[in-house]
Each structure stands twice: as C-alpha cells, then as structure tokens.
Short mmCIF file of C-alpha atoms and ligand atoms in Angstrom, two decimals:
data_model
loop_
_atom_site.label_atom_id
_atom_site.label_comp_id
_atom_site.label_asym_id
_atom_site.label_seq_id
_atom_site.Cartn_x
_atom_site.Cartn_y
_atom_site.Cartn_z
CA MET A 502 32.06 58.68 -15.27
CA LEU A 503 34.06 56.71 -12.80
CA LEU A 504 32.15 55.17 -9.92
CA THR A 505 33.56 55.68 -6.39
CA ASP A 506 33.75 52.87 -4.01
CA GLU A 507 30.88 54.29 -2.12
CA ASP A 508 28.69 54.35 -5.25
CA LEU A 509 29.55 50.95 -6.15
CA LEU A 510 28.73 49.65 -2.71
CA MET A 511 25.39 51.34 -2.85
CA ARG A 512 24.46 50.14 -6.16
CA LEU A 513 25.44 46.52 -5.19
CA GLY A 514 23.35 46.90 -1.96
CA LEU A 515 20.42 48.10 -3.92
CA ALA A 516 20.80 45.31 -6.32
CA ALA A 517 21.02 42.78 -3.39
CA LEU A 518 17.86 44.32 -1.76
CA LEU A 519 15.87 44.13 -4.98
CA LEU A 520 16.81 40.60 -5.56
CA SER A 521 16.10 39.56 -2.02
CA ALA A 522 12.74 41.59 -2.12
CA TYR A 523 11.71 39.92 -5.38
CA PRO A 524 10.43 36.70 -3.80
CA ILE A 525 8.58 38.79 -1.21
CA PHE A 526 6.86 40.88 -3.92
CA LYS A 527 6.13 37.71 -5.86
CA ALA A 528 4.64 36.06 -2.80
CA ILE A 529 2.45 39.06 -2.04
CA TYR A 530 1.39 39.20 -5.82
CA ASN A 531 0.59 35.36 -5.66
CA LEU A 532 -1.48 35.69 -2.55
CA TYR A 533 -3.54 38.84 -3.29
CA PHE A 534 -3.43 39.78 -7.09
CA HIS A 535 -2.99 36.50 -8.93
CA PRO A 536 -6.05 35.38 -11.08
CA LEU A 537 -6.04 32.35 -8.69
CA ALA A 538 -5.96 34.39 -5.53
CA SER A 539 -9.52 33.48 -4.52
CA PHE A 540 -9.10 29.77 -4.87
CA PRO A 541 -9.05 27.89 -1.48
CA GLY A 542 -5.82 26.52 -0.12
CA PRO A 543 -3.02 27.22 2.41
CA SER A 544 -1.35 30.65 1.97
CA SER A 545 2.14 29.12 2.08
CA TRP A 546 1.36 26.90 -0.81
CA ALA A 547 -0.39 29.71 -2.72
CA ALA A 548 2.51 32.08 -2.17
CA SER A 549 5.45 30.01 -3.52
CA ARG A 550 6.12 26.57 -5.24
CA LEU A 551 8.45 25.59 -2.38
CA PRO A 552 6.14 23.67 -0.08
CA TYR A 553 4.92 21.66 -3.19
CA VAL A 554 8.37 20.88 -4.20
CA PHE A 555 9.41 20.00 -0.74
CA SER A 556 6.36 17.57 -0.40
CA LEU A 557 7.17 16.03 -3.83
CA LEU A 558 10.87 15.39 -2.87
CA THR A 559 10.11 13.96 0.56
CA GLY A 560 7.63 11.57 -1.00
CA THR A 561 4.67 12.76 1.17
CA ILE A 562 2.76 14.66 -1.67
CA VAL A 563 -0.14 12.34 -1.69
CA GLN A 564 -0.81 12.34 2.06
CA ASP A 565 -0.09 16.18 2.35
CA ILE A 566 -2.57 16.93 -0.47
CA GLU A 567 -5.22 14.61 0.94
CA LYS A 568 -5.04 16.29 4.29
CA LEU A 569 -5.43 19.75 2.43
CA HIS A 570 -8.31 18.58 0.49
CA ARG A 571 -10.10 17.50 3.64
CA LYS A 572 -9.62 20.81 5.15
CA TYR A 573 -10.07 23.06 2.14
CA GLY A 574 -12.50 21.06 0.14
CA PRO A 575 -12.38 19.25 -3.30
CA ILE A 576 -10.77 22.27 -5.25
CA LEU A 577 -7.40 23.24 -3.93
CA ARG A 578 -4.65 25.65 -4.92
CA VAL A 579 -1.38 23.82 -4.25
CA ALA A 580 1.04 26.27 -5.96
CA PRO A 581 0.85 29.66 -7.30
CA ASN A 582 -0.05 28.40 -10.75
CA GLU A 583 -1.54 24.91 -9.92
CA VAL A 584 -5.03 23.74 -8.87
CA THR A 585 -5.71 20.13 -7.90
CA PHE A 586 -9.22 18.63 -8.01
CA ALA A 587 -10.69 15.80 -5.84
CA HIS A 588 -14.08 16.51 -7.37
CA PRO A 589 -16.40 14.08 -9.10
CA ASP A 590 -17.03 16.19 -12.09
CA ALA A 591 -13.39 16.81 -12.74
CA TRP A 592 -12.68 13.73 -14.76
CA ASN A 593 -14.91 14.97 -17.51
CA ASP A 594 -13.81 18.56 -17.33
CA ILE A 595 -10.01 18.08 -17.02
CA PHE A 596 -9.17 14.88 -18.86
CA GLN A 597 -9.89 15.99 -22.35
CA ASP A 598 -7.07 18.68 -22.37
CA PRO A 599 -3.67 18.30 -23.60
CA LEU A 600 -1.00 17.14 -21.25
CA TRP A 601 1.73 19.03 -19.64
CA TRP A 602 4.85 16.91 -19.13
CA GLY A 603 8.28 17.85 -20.27
CA ARG A 604 10.43 15.51 -22.31
CA SER A 605 13.83 14.49 -21.06
CA PRO A 606 16.72 16.48 -22.50
CA GLY A 607 18.34 14.83 -25.54
CA ARG A 608 15.58 12.30 -25.86
CA ALA A 609 12.85 11.94 -28.40
CA GLU A 610 9.25 12.58 -27.92
CA SER A 611 7.52 9.92 -25.75
CA ILE A 612 3.86 9.02 -25.68
CA ILE A 613 3.63 10.90 -22.20
CA SER A 614 5.29 14.16 -23.42
CA ALA A 615 3.96 14.23 -26.94
CA GLU A 616 1.17 16.71 -27.70
CA GLY A 617 -1.67 16.83 -30.32
CA ASN A 618 -0.80 15.08 -33.66
CA ASP A 619 2.35 13.59 -32.28
CA HIS A 620 0.62 11.99 -29.49
CA ALA A 621 -2.14 10.51 -31.75
CA ARG A 622 0.34 9.19 -34.17
CA ILE A 623 2.38 7.26 -31.43
CA ARG A 624 -0.73 6.04 -29.69
CA LYS A 625 -2.27 4.83 -32.86
CA LEU A 626 0.79 2.99 -33.81
CA ILE A 627 1.10 1.13 -30.44
CA SER A 628 -2.57 0.58 -29.91
CA TYR A 629 -2.55 -2.30 -32.32
CA GLY A 630 -0.78 -4.33 -29.57
CA PHE A 631 -3.58 -3.70 -27.14
CA THR A 632 -6.71 -4.67 -29.02
CA PRO A 633 -9.06 -7.50 -27.70
CA ARG A 634 -7.74 -9.63 -30.65
CA ALA A 635 -4.01 -8.96 -29.56
CA LEU A 636 -5.01 -9.76 -26.07
CA ARG A 637 -6.34 -13.22 -27.13
CA VAL A 638 -3.00 -13.89 -28.93
CA GLN A 639 -1.19 -12.94 -25.73
CA GLU A 640 -3.16 -15.15 -23.41
CA PRO A 641 -0.56 -18.23 -23.67
CA ILE A 642 2.30 -15.92 -22.71
CA VAL A 643 0.45 -14.54 -19.74
CA GLN A 644 -0.57 -18.18 -18.76
CA LYS A 645 3.09 -19.12 -19.20
CA TYR A 646 4.34 -16.56 -16.76
CA VAL A 647 1.52 -17.18 -14.21
CA SER A 648 2.46 -20.76 -14.23
CA LEU A 649 6.17 -19.99 -13.74
CA PHE A 650 5.19 -17.57 -10.82
CA ILE A 651 3.33 -20.39 -9.17
CA GLU A 652 5.96 -22.99 -9.78
CA LYS A 653 8.85 -20.82 -8.38
CA LEU A 654 6.79 -19.80 -5.37
CA SER A 655 5.96 -23.39 -4.73
CA GLU A 656 9.82 -24.06 -4.64
CA GLN A 657 9.71 -21.76 -1.56
CA VAL A 658 6.93 -23.58 0.12
CA GLN A 659 7.85 -27.20 0.73
CA GLY A 660 5.06 -29.59 1.48
CA GLN A 661 2.55 -28.34 4.05
CA THR A 662 5.00 -26.09 5.81
CA THR A 663 4.07 -22.45 6.35
CA VAL A 664 6.68 -19.94 5.17
CA LYS A 665 6.79 -16.23 5.35
CA VAL A 666 7.29 -14.54 1.95
CA ASP A 667 7.56 -11.00 1.00
CA VAL A 668 5.23 -10.96 -2.16
CA VAL A 669 6.36 -7.68 -3.54
CA PRO A 670 9.48 -8.87 -5.26
CA TRP A 671 7.45 -11.92 -6.54
CA PHE A 672 4.90 -9.70 -8.11
CA ASN A 673 7.57 -7.54 -9.61
CA TYR A 674 9.42 -10.59 -11.13
CA TYR A 675 6.03 -11.57 -12.53
CA THR A 676 5.05 -8.33 -14.24
CA PHE A 677 8.58 -7.41 -15.42
CA ASP A 678 9.32 -10.90 -16.92
CA LEU A 679 5.95 -10.73 -18.61
CA PHE A 680 6.34 -7.35 -20.05
CA GLY A 681 9.75 -8.29 -21.21
CA GLU A 682 8.33 -11.03 -23.20
CA LEU A 683 5.13 -9.17 -24.28
CA GLY A 684 6.96 -5.99 -25.10
CA PHE A 685 10.38 -6.98 -26.54
CA GLY A 686 9.92 -10.83 -26.81
CA GLU A 687 12.69 -11.37 -24.17
CA SER A 688 11.91 -12.01 -20.54
CA PHE A 689 14.17 -10.52 -17.82
CA ASN A 690 14.42 -13.94 -16.19
CA CYS A 691 13.67 -12.68 -12.71
CA LEU A 692 11.24 -15.57 -11.99
CA GLN A 693 13.62 -18.25 -13.49
CA ASN A 694 16.49 -17.03 -11.06
CA SER A 695 14.13 -16.04 -8.28
CA ARG A 696 15.83 -12.63 -8.05
CA TYR A 697 15.74 -9.29 -9.65
CA HIS A 698 17.51 -8.57 -12.92
CA PRO A 699 20.09 -6.00 -11.89
CA TRP A 700 18.60 -3.57 -14.47
CA ILE A 701 15.17 -3.67 -12.64
CA THR A 702 16.61 -2.34 -9.50
CA LEU A 703 17.77 0.54 -11.67
CA VAL A 704 14.09 1.08 -12.67
CA PHE A 705 13.05 1.99 -9.18
CA ASN A 706 15.83 4.49 -8.70
CA SER A 707 15.25 5.84 -12.21
CA VAL A 708 11.69 6.80 -11.33
CA LYS A 709 12.95 8.56 -8.18
CA ALA A 710 15.24 10.47 -10.20
CA ALA A 711 12.36 11.49 -12.50
CA SER A 712 10.84 13.04 -9.41
CA PHE A 713 13.97 15.25 -8.83
CA VAL A 714 13.94 16.27 -12.56
CA THR A 715 10.23 17.21 -12.27
CA SER A 716 11.02 19.39 -9.33
CA THR A 717 13.64 21.49 -11.26
CA ARG A 718 11.13 22.20 -14.04
CA PHE A 719 9.08 24.43 -11.79
CA TYR A 720 12.02 26.80 -11.85
CA PRO A 721 12.90 27.32 -15.60
CA LEU A 722 15.32 30.20 -14.86
CA ILE A 723 17.54 28.21 -12.55
CA GLU A 724 16.64 24.68 -13.92
CA PHE A 725 20.13 24.32 -15.19
CA VAL A 726 21.70 25.02 -11.77
CA LEU A 727 19.06 22.76 -10.03
CA MET A 728 19.89 19.93 -12.61
CA LYS A 729 23.48 20.16 -11.45
CA CYS A 730 22.34 19.46 -7.78
CA ILE A 731 20.78 16.17 -8.71
CA PRO A 732 23.09 13.48 -7.39
CA ALA A 733 25.32 12.22 -10.15
CA SER A 734 24.48 8.60 -9.19
CA LEU A 735 20.75 9.20 -9.88
CA LYS A 736 21.54 10.74 -13.24
CA LYS A 737 23.78 7.77 -14.12
CA THR A 738 21.04 5.42 -13.03
CA GLN A 739 18.62 7.02 -15.57
CA GLU A 740 21.22 6.89 -18.18
CA GLN A 741 22.08 3.17 -17.69
CA HIS A 742 18.34 2.41 -17.52
CA PHE A 743 17.85 4.07 -20.98
CA GLN A 744 20.84 2.48 -22.40
CA HIS A 745 19.62 -0.94 -21.44
CA ILE A 746 16.33 -0.32 -23.30
CA VAL A 747 18.29 1.05 -26.39
CA ASP A 748 20.13 -2.24 -26.50
CA LYS A 749 17.14 -4.32 -26.09
CA VAL A 750 15.23 -2.38 -28.72
CA GLU A 751 18.06 -2.72 -31.11
CA ARG A 752 18.27 -6.50 -30.57
CA ARG A 753 14.55 -6.85 -31.03
CA LEU A 754 14.38 -4.96 -34.29
CA ASN A 755 17.27 -7.07 -35.75
CA TRP A 756 15.39 -10.38 -35.14
CA GLU A 757 14.40 -12.29 -38.29
CA VAL A 758 11.82 -14.55 -36.44
CA GLN A 759 8.56 -12.78 -35.41
CA LYS A 760 6.77 -13.18 -32.22
CA PRO A 761 3.38 -11.73 -31.28
CA ASP A 762 4.79 -9.11 -28.98
CA ILE A 763 3.90 -5.39 -28.83
CA MET A 764 6.84 -4.47 -30.91
CA SER A 765 5.70 -6.75 -33.66
CA TYR A 766 2.69 -4.67 -34.18
CA ILE A 767 4.87 -1.53 -34.31
CA ILE A 768 7.06 -3.11 -36.96
CA GLU A 769 4.09 -4.26 -38.94
CA HIS A 770 2.27 -0.88 -38.98
CA ASN A 771 5.12 1.47 -39.06
CA GLU A 772 5.24 1.59 -42.81
CA LYS A 773 1.49 1.92 -43.29
CA ASP A 774 0.79 4.63 -40.70
CA LYS A 775 2.72 7.58 -40.09
CA SER A 776 5.79 6.12 -38.61
CA MET A 777 7.66 6.40 -35.46
CA THR A 778 11.44 7.20 -35.37
CA LEU A 779 13.96 4.83 -33.79
CA GLY A 780 14.39 7.38 -30.95
CA GLU A 781 10.61 7.44 -30.30
CA ILE A 782 10.51 3.64 -30.22
CA GLN A 783 13.33 3.65 -27.61
CA THR A 784 11.81 6.36 -25.42
CA LEU A 785 8.34 4.67 -25.75
CA PHE A 786 9.76 1.38 -24.45
CA SER A 787 11.80 3.09 -21.80
CA GLY A 788 8.43 4.34 -20.32
CA LEU A 789 6.32 1.46 -21.13
CA VAL A 790 8.43 -1.23 -19.23
CA THR A 791 7.74 0.68 -16.00
CA ALA A 792 4.18 1.83 -16.97
CA GLY A 793 3.28 -1.71 -17.87
CA SER A 794 5.05 -3.60 -14.86
CA GLU A 795 5.39 -1.57 -11.80
CA THR A 796 1.75 -0.32 -11.81
CA THR A 797 0.35 -3.79 -11.91
CA ALA A 798 2.87 -5.12 -9.31
CA THR A 799 1.88 -2.23 -6.96
CA PHE A 800 -1.73 -2.90 -7.35
CA LEU A 801 -1.23 -6.68 -6.60
CA ALA A 802 0.95 -6.04 -3.56
CA GLY A 803 -1.56 -3.50 -2.22
CA THR A 804 -4.50 -5.76 -2.81
CA VAL A 805 -2.87 -8.85 -1.21
CA ASN A 806 -1.95 -6.68 1.76
CA HIS A 807 -5.51 -5.87 2.34
CA LEU A 808 -6.73 -9.36 1.68
CA VAL A 809 -4.51 -10.99 4.28
CA GLN A 810 -5.50 -8.27 6.88
CA ASN A 811 -9.24 -9.02 6.16
CA PRO A 812 -9.55 -12.77 6.68
CA MET A 813 -13.41 -12.82 6.01
CA ILE A 814 -12.98 -11.14 2.59
CA MET A 815 -10.05 -13.56 1.88
CA ALA A 816 -12.15 -16.59 2.80
CA THR A 817 -15.11 -15.33 0.51
CA LEU A 818 -12.79 -14.79 -2.42
CA VAL A 819 -11.02 -18.08 -2.05
CA SER A 820 -14.27 -19.99 -1.86
CA GLU A 821 -15.54 -18.19 -5.01
CA ILE A 822 -12.45 -19.14 -6.85
CA ARG A 823 -12.11 -22.75 -5.73
CA GLN A 824 -15.90 -23.43 -6.44
CA SER A 825 -15.71 -21.81 -9.91
CA PHE A 826 -13.38 -24.18 -11.50
CA ASP A 827 -13.15 -28.05 -11.47
CA LYS A 828 -9.41 -27.98 -12.41
CA GLU A 829 -6.70 -25.68 -12.97
CA SER A 830 -6.73 -25.82 -16.74
CA ASP A 831 -10.37 -24.41 -16.66
CA ILE A 832 -8.98 -21.16 -15.73
CA THR A 833 -8.91 -19.20 -18.90
CA PHE A 834 -9.28 -15.47 -19.80
CA GLU A 835 -12.83 -16.06 -20.82
CA ALA A 836 -13.82 -18.08 -17.72
CA MET A 837 -12.13 -15.81 -15.16
CA SER A 838 -14.04 -12.66 -16.08
CA LYS A 839 -17.13 -14.26 -14.62
CA LEU A 840 -16.25 -14.07 -10.88
CA PRO A 841 -18.22 -11.20 -9.44
CA TYR A 842 -16.58 -11.21 -6.09
CA LEU A 843 -12.93 -11.22 -7.65
CA THR A 844 -14.02 -8.21 -9.79
CA ALA A 845 -15.28 -6.38 -6.61
CA VAL A 846 -11.99 -7.24 -4.84
CA ILE A 847 -9.99 -5.82 -7.71
CA ASN A 848 -12.10 -2.62 -7.95
CA GLU A 849 -11.70 -2.04 -4.19
CA GLY A 850 -8.00 -2.56 -4.39
CA LEU A 851 -7.76 -0.03 -7.34
CA ARG A 852 -9.75 2.43 -5.13
CA LEU A 853 -7.58 2.18 -2.00
CA CYS A 854 -4.11 1.40 -3.68
CA PRO A 855 -4.21 3.25 -7.02
CA PRO A 856 -0.73 2.65 -8.57
CA VAL A 857 -0.90 6.15 -10.13
CA PRO A 858 -2.16 8.05 -7.06
CA VAL A 859 -1.79 11.52 -8.79
CA MET A 860 -2.80 11.85 -12.42
CA LEU A 861 -0.29 13.67 -14.69
CA PRO A 862 -1.19 17.39 -14.66
CA ARG A 863 -2.71 19.03 -17.77
CA VAL A 864 -2.46 22.73 -18.64
CA VAL A 865 -5.49 24.98 -19.37
CA PRO A 866 -5.37 25.91 -23.03
CA GLU A 867 -5.16 29.32 -24.60
CA GLY A 868 -8.03 31.48 -23.85
CA GLY A 869 -8.83 29.71 -20.46
CA ASP A 870 -11.50 27.17 -19.64
CA THR A 871 -14.18 26.23 -17.09
CA VAL A 872 -13.40 23.22 -14.77
CA CYS A 873 -15.92 22.14 -12.26
CA GLY A 874 -17.91 25.37 -12.91
CA LEU A 875 -14.86 27.55 -12.20
CA TRP A 876 -13.19 29.74 -14.79
CA MET A 877 -9.47 28.91 -14.97
CA PRO A 878 -6.95 31.27 -16.60
CA GLU A 879 -4.89 29.84 -19.40
CA GLY A 880 -1.66 28.15 -18.51
CA THR A 881 -2.97 27.07 -15.15
CA SER A 882 -1.55 23.59 -14.32
CA ILE A 883 -4.61 21.36 -13.24
CA SER A 884 -4.53 17.80 -12.02
CA ILE A 885 -6.67 15.12 -10.39
CA GLN A 886 -5.69 13.75 -7.00
CA ALA A 887 -7.02 10.15 -7.62
CA TRP A 888 -5.86 9.16 -4.00
CA SER A 889 -7.75 11.91 -2.37
CA LEU A 890 -10.78 11.48 -4.62
CA PHE A 891 -11.19 7.77 -4.24
CA ARG A 892 -10.99 8.05 -0.36
CA ASP A 893 -13.20 10.94 0.01
CA PRO A 894 -15.59 10.30 2.94
CA THR A 895 -18.41 12.47 1.33
CA LEU A 896 -18.27 10.18 -1.66
CA PHE A 897 -17.83 6.81 0.05
CA HIS A 898 -19.37 5.12 3.04
CA ARG A 899 -16.56 4.05 5.39
CA ALA A 900 -14.25 5.39 2.73
CA ASP A 901 -10.96 4.28 4.33
CA GLU A 902 -12.00 0.70 4.74
CA TYR A 903 -11.33 -2.08 2.38
CA LEU A 904 -14.92 -3.33 1.48
CA PRO A 905 -15.32 -5.07 -1.78
CA GLN A 906 -19.04 -5.46 -0.90
CA ARG A 907 -19.66 -1.96 -1.88
CA TRP A 908 -19.24 -2.90 -5.59
CA LEU A 909 -21.87 -5.56 -5.36
CA GLU A 910 -24.53 -3.48 -3.88
CA ALA A 911 -24.91 -0.72 -6.66
CA GLU A 912 -28.36 -1.76 -7.41
CA ASN A 913 -29.62 -2.29 -3.75
CA PRO A 914 -31.36 0.94 -2.49
CA ASN A 915 -31.21 -0.62 1.14
CA SER A 916 -27.50 -0.86 1.08
CA GLN A 917 -25.44 1.45 3.12
CA TYR A 918 -23.09 1.75 -0.06
CA PHE A 919 -25.88 2.50 -2.54
CA GLN A 920 -24.82 6.18 -2.52
CA ASP A 921 -21.24 5.52 -3.17
CA ARG A 922 -19.75 7.39 -6.16
CA ARG A 923 -18.14 4.29 -7.65
CA ASP A 924 -18.13 6.19 -11.00
CA VAL A 925 -15.17 8.34 -9.90
CA VAL A 926 -12.86 5.43 -9.31
CA THR A 927 -10.97 5.55 -12.71
CA PRO A 928 -7.61 4.56 -11.82
CA PHE A 929 -6.66 4.07 -15.50
CA SER A 930 -7.68 7.61 -16.25
CA LEU A 931 -9.99 8.60 -19.18
CA GLY A 932 -10.20 10.01 -22.70
CA PRO A 933 -7.49 10.23 -25.41
CA ARG A 934 -4.64 9.72 -22.85
CA GLY A 935 -6.31 7.05 -20.94
CA CYS A 936 -4.31 3.82 -20.09
CA LEU A 937 -3.80 1.58 -23.27
CA GLY A 938 -2.87 -1.45 -21.16
CA LYS A 939 -6.01 -1.52 -19.07
CA ASP A 940 -7.57 -4.77 -20.44
CA LEU A 941 -4.14 -6.41 -20.33
CA ALA A 942 -3.68 -5.31 -16.75
CA TRP A 943 -7.02 -6.62 -15.73
CA ALA A 944 -6.24 -9.90 -17.42
CA GLU A 945 -2.71 -10.14 -15.70
CA ILE A 946 -4.24 -9.28 -12.34
CA ARG A 947 -7.18 -11.65 -12.50
CA LEU A 948 -5.11 -14.61 -13.67
CA VAL A 949 -2.37 -14.34 -11.17
CA LEU A 950 -4.79 -13.84 -8.22
CA ILE A 951 -6.97 -16.65 -9.17
CA LYS A 952 -3.97 -19.02 -9.46
CA LEU A 953 -2.30 -17.83 -6.48
CA LEU A 954 -5.34 -18.50 -4.31
CA TRP A 955 -6.23 -21.73 -6.20
CA THR A 956 -2.88 -23.17 -5.17
CA PHE A 957 -1.93 -21.54 -1.69
CA ASP A 958 -3.53 -20.43 1.49
CA LEU A 959 -2.30 -16.95 2.35
CA THR A 960 -2.54 -15.42 5.89
CA ALA A 961 -1.18 -12.30 7.74
CA THR A 962 2.09 -12.22 9.66
CA THR A 963 2.57 -10.14 12.76
CA ASN A 964 4.34 -7.57 10.56
CA LEU A 965 1.53 -5.52 9.14
CA LEU A 966 2.03 -2.83 6.42
CA LYS A 967 -0.16 0.21 6.42
CA TRP A 968 -0.28 1.10 2.85
CA GLU A 969 -1.46 4.77 3.69
CA ASN A 970 2.08 5.28 4.94
CA LEU A 971 3.95 4.57 1.81
CA ARG A 972 5.69 7.47 0.13
CA THR A 973 5.23 8.29 -3.62
CA PHE A 974 7.81 9.46 -6.09
CA LEU A 975 5.62 9.62 -9.14
CA LEU A 976 4.77 5.90 -8.53
CA VAL A 977 4.37 4.25 -5.10
CA GLU A 978 7.46 3.38 -3.22
CA LYS A 979 6.61 -0.12 -1.95
CA LYS A 980 7.73 -1.78 1.27
CA PRO A 981 7.73 -5.50 2.05
CA VAL A 982 4.29 -7.10 2.16
CA GLU A 983 4.96 -10.25 4.29
CA VAL A 984 2.45 -13.10 4.14
CA ASN A 985 2.45 -16.58 5.57
CA ILE A 986 1.98 -18.94 2.74
CA LYS A 987 1.36 -22.56 2.45
CA HIS A 988 0.00 -25.04 -0.17
CA ARG A 989 -3.85 -25.28 0.15
CA SER A 990 -5.15 -27.94 2.67
CA ALA A 991 -7.47 -29.85 0.31
C1 HEM B 174 -3.00 -1.63 -12.54
C2 HEM B 174 -2.32 -1.30 -13.68
C3 HEM B 174 -2.11 0.03 -14.45
C4 HEM B 174 -2.70 1.18 -14.07
C5 HEM B 174 -3.52 1.49 -12.68
C6 HEM B 174 -2.43 2.13 -15.12
C7 HEM B 174 -2.75 3.60 -15.08
C8 HEM B 174 -2.43 4.41 -15.98
C9 HEM B 174 -2.62 5.89 -15.93
C10 HEM B 174 -3.33 6.72 -14.81
C11 HEM B 174 -2.15 6.33 -17.09
C12 HEM B 174 -2.13 7.90 -17.39
C13 HEM B 174 -3.18 8.33 -18.17
C14 HEM B 174 -3.26 9.91 -18.16
O1 HEM B 174 -2.31 10.46 -18.15
O2 HEM B 174 -4.45 10.27 -18.22
C15 HEM B 174 -1.72 5.38 -17.98
C16 HEM B 174 -1.07 5.43 -19.17
C17 HEM B 174 -0.62 4.53 -19.95
N1 HEM B 174 -0.63 3.19 -19.53
FE1 HEM B 174 -1.27 2.37 -17.95
N2 HEM B 174 -1.73 1.46 -16.03
C18 HEM B 174 -1.66 0.09 -15.70
C19 HEM B 174 -0.96 -0.84 -16.47
C20 HEM B 174 -0.62 -0.69 -17.74
C21 HEM B 174 -0.15 -1.81 -18.52
C22 HEM B 174 0.13 -3.32 -18.05
C23 HEM B 174 0.33 -1.26 -19.70
C24 HEM B 174 0.94 -1.86 -20.90
C25 HEM B 174 1.67 -3.02 -20.95
C26 HEM B 174 -0.01 0.18 -19.70
C27 HEM B 174 0.28 1.17 -20.69
C28 HEM B 174 -0.06 2.44 -20.65
C29 HEM B 174 0.17 3.31 -21.78
C30 HEM B 174 0.86 3.07 -23.10
C31 HEM B 174 -0.01 4.69 -21.30
C32 HEM B 174 -0.01 5.94 -22.10
C33 HEM B 174 -1.30 6.22 -22.78
C34 HEM B 174 -1.22 7.56 -23.47
O3 HEM B 174 -0.71 8.64 -23.07
O4 HEM B 174 -1.88 7.70 -24.57
N3 HEM B 174 -0.50 0.52 -18.43
N4 HEM B 174 -1.82 4.15 -17.30
#
C-alpha cells in the first residue's frame, strides 16, 4: 500500500513526538519509579545525567557535589544511576567491590580498567617495585632528584635576595623527573633544563581529554557521535602522549644494562608470574607516569600554599626540621620518618588538598548489595567523595581550616579535635585497588619538604591562591602558587 503525503507527514510527526517525549518519560521514570527514587538529591540531577556531565566538563564537579552533600546529607543521588557517599562507613562498604572504568578504545587493559583476575595479575607483577625493600634501593635516586631540585632552585635565589617563585612547575619538574628515572630509568630532564619537557605539557591536556571521554561513556547509544565532538586537538594530544610512552617503553625494554627501576621488577618477574603483554606494559606506564607524578606534585603545591599562608604553622615545622638534624647528610629515609609535626602537616595537607578528590566509581555487583545500611540495586554506580568527606563539618572541628595540630591530639580527651574522624582521611584509597605508590609518595614528600625548608625560608606573596576554587578534570587543575623564597638566614 502506498502512503499518501499526509500519512507520511503524520507518521513522521508521531515519530518526532515519541522521540522528543522519550526523555520526558525517562525523566519521570527516574524521578518517581526508579529503584533509587527515594534517595536524597536534587530532582534535576536524579532526572537526567546532564547536570552531572555539565559539572564534570566545567571542572566544578567537586565543589558542586560538596554543596549538594551539605544540603542533602552524606548519601546523595547525583545521577539517575549513581549515588555518591561522603559517609564514614563508606570506605569499608564500597571499596571492596570491582571497579567501573572503561578502557580506551584500541588500547590494552590497564591496572585501572582491568577487573578480577586481570587486575590481580597486573597488580602482582608491578607490586614488586613497591615493596619496602624496593623503596630502600630507590632511596639514592630520590635523594639525587631532591638535591637537584634544591640546586636548581638555589640558582634562582642568589645570595640573600628574596625572589618570587611559582612552586607548581618546580614540584612538577621534581616528581616527573623522579618518576622518569624510577619508572623507565630515564629522567625527563625538566630540573636540569629548568623547564617542562614538551611531553609533560601534553600530560595535563591528556588528562583533560580523559574527562571528555568519560562524559561520552554515560551515553552509550550516542557515544560514537559524542566522541566525534571531542576537539581533534585533544584527541591528538592523547595519542601523542601515548606514543611517547610506547617509545620510552620500547627503548627501556631494549636496554642491556639493568637499573633498579620499576620496569626492572616487571622484566624480572614477567616470566615467573603470569605475564603482562607489551600492550599492557605500555598502557600501565602511560597511566603510571601521571598517577605517580602529578598526584604528588599537586599535594606538595597545596601544602606549601597552606604553609605560607599560616606563618605560625610554618615556623613550628621549620624549627622541628632544623632542630632534628645536625647536618644535611643526616636526612635519610629512616631519620625523616621520626618528625611528628611534619607527619601532621602532611596528613592535614592530604585532608584539605587530596590529589584525587573523587575516588573512581565502583559498580554494585550482580544481585545488589548493602552500602552504609542501604540496599543498592545491581549496576548502580557508587563512589566516594573524598573532598566532601574530608571537609565534613560534622566529622571535623573547624573542618575548612588547615590545622596540623588536630593530628597530634588524637589521644587527648580535652582537645577540641579529640572527636575528629581522622580515620576517614584515606586519600590513597583502600583495599585491593588502593594506591601501590603510597610509601614511595610519603618518602618523596617528606624528603623534599625537609630539604626545601632546611635550605630556604618561604613566605607568602600578596598573590594568595584559594585552593578551594581550583577546578578538577579527574585531577586537580593547579594554578600558580607564588611564594617569596630566600636562603635561610642562619
Ligand atoms: C600523594 C600522592 C598520591 C596519591 C594521593 C595517590 C592516590 C591514589 C588513589 C586514590 C588511587 C586509586 C585507588 C582506587 O581507585 O581505589 C591510586 C591508585 C594507584 N596509585 Fe597512587 N597516589 C599517589 C601517588 C602515587 C605514586 C607516587 C605512585 C607510583 C609511582 C602511585 C601508583 C598508583 C598505582 C599503581 C595505582 C593503581 C592501583 C590499583 O589499581 O591496583 N601513586 N593512587
């Protein structure tokens, strides 16, 4: 039967109506009939994924969700199918489950995207490079890069003059060079040249690109179309970033002389344990170079920013450091772990400037599960908002203030910080997917802070940065942290 023009128009109109009505029906379903309908949260976020994606793309996700948690409480529905927790019990309940995190198209499985046995296999193989024994072998390398950091910074500061320095690039030079040598046995030479290796600038844009890619995954039916909308320059950046790692990995694997870098443990154990493919090693190092450098540099920048803005705290720390050692060569990994105020300064920095402010989401396994006493249907995305949790005023006295003292008064019932929930501050995450580089990160942080404040006096400039205003694209987008710096007076 032939359709008349009128019939055709009517059918097209009906199809258009149904298509445009679909999101409305879907939103109504999400709001009133979805298994998560009774969970607290703003209606607009519960009805559609759009507000979440918008917040992710504009980089304000951390601040937006913090505001929502303060308004709706510690358990919050942030999308039709996602609940976030800023709840003390959430660490134990959530962080035992498998991870939801897509792998990049055309790439091998990474430690972040791998599930079950694959994750365990990759993690086991790289964990040899993160044992206490490995850390002892790595000490001379960390010492070497901290000394170079001090030497190069000293060149900026002539004699007793005070100069204004943005410490952000310096911390990046330090952590990337160090990871280059610890990971592939080859520095990026940023410190040596006192400027970024061109590839490292790519890293920052590459992480931003990953934020865009994540957004497209929320719409599987049109993911292909959305991927086309990602600016070509961002995609190119990601490819260049990856290719650089591929080249470095290849060069390293062809070495004949071995160094005690992280790769050497993988080479040594790849035969004995169930092995990793070349593609997996490339993907692993592509992620690791950012996970192992950018995070530590973010923490250092955030903490120095707080220290210079709190001169009394800075003075207490400086005096602990300078009184603990007779000479610089006494500053060893073993000796530096015995400084209680420094430990408190670092813990408080990790609380207020967590380099991973939102933990990677997990998905509720088949059959559903209970989280913080609430039944969650299978397939629900769940995550922990480290940022909101660590700053929760119901868990911390003067929660938004940088007060290392709170870590020293855990045993004192008369202290105003006695009731603080220090146990929820787990910026390295927990369980079988917890950070493998935690001990290495602590060692890098302690050593560089001690030697920095052993050598220089640091004070605030008039240009003060408010860390709370920084945007997040999976990782924190740092802005300059300018400090006045001069060689210590005596
Ligand atoms: C202050 C510095 C650092 C912080 C705050 C940090 C934090 C984290 C967090 C939150 C995770 C995710 C865990 C999860 O999804 O549950 C992670 C994973 C990981 N981090 Fe770190 N990290 C830091 C430094 C480092 C360093 C220096 C290295 C190595 C050189 C490293 C290696 C890793 C690895 C390999 C994983 C993946 C573990 C797995 O999935 O099994 N991290 N880190």
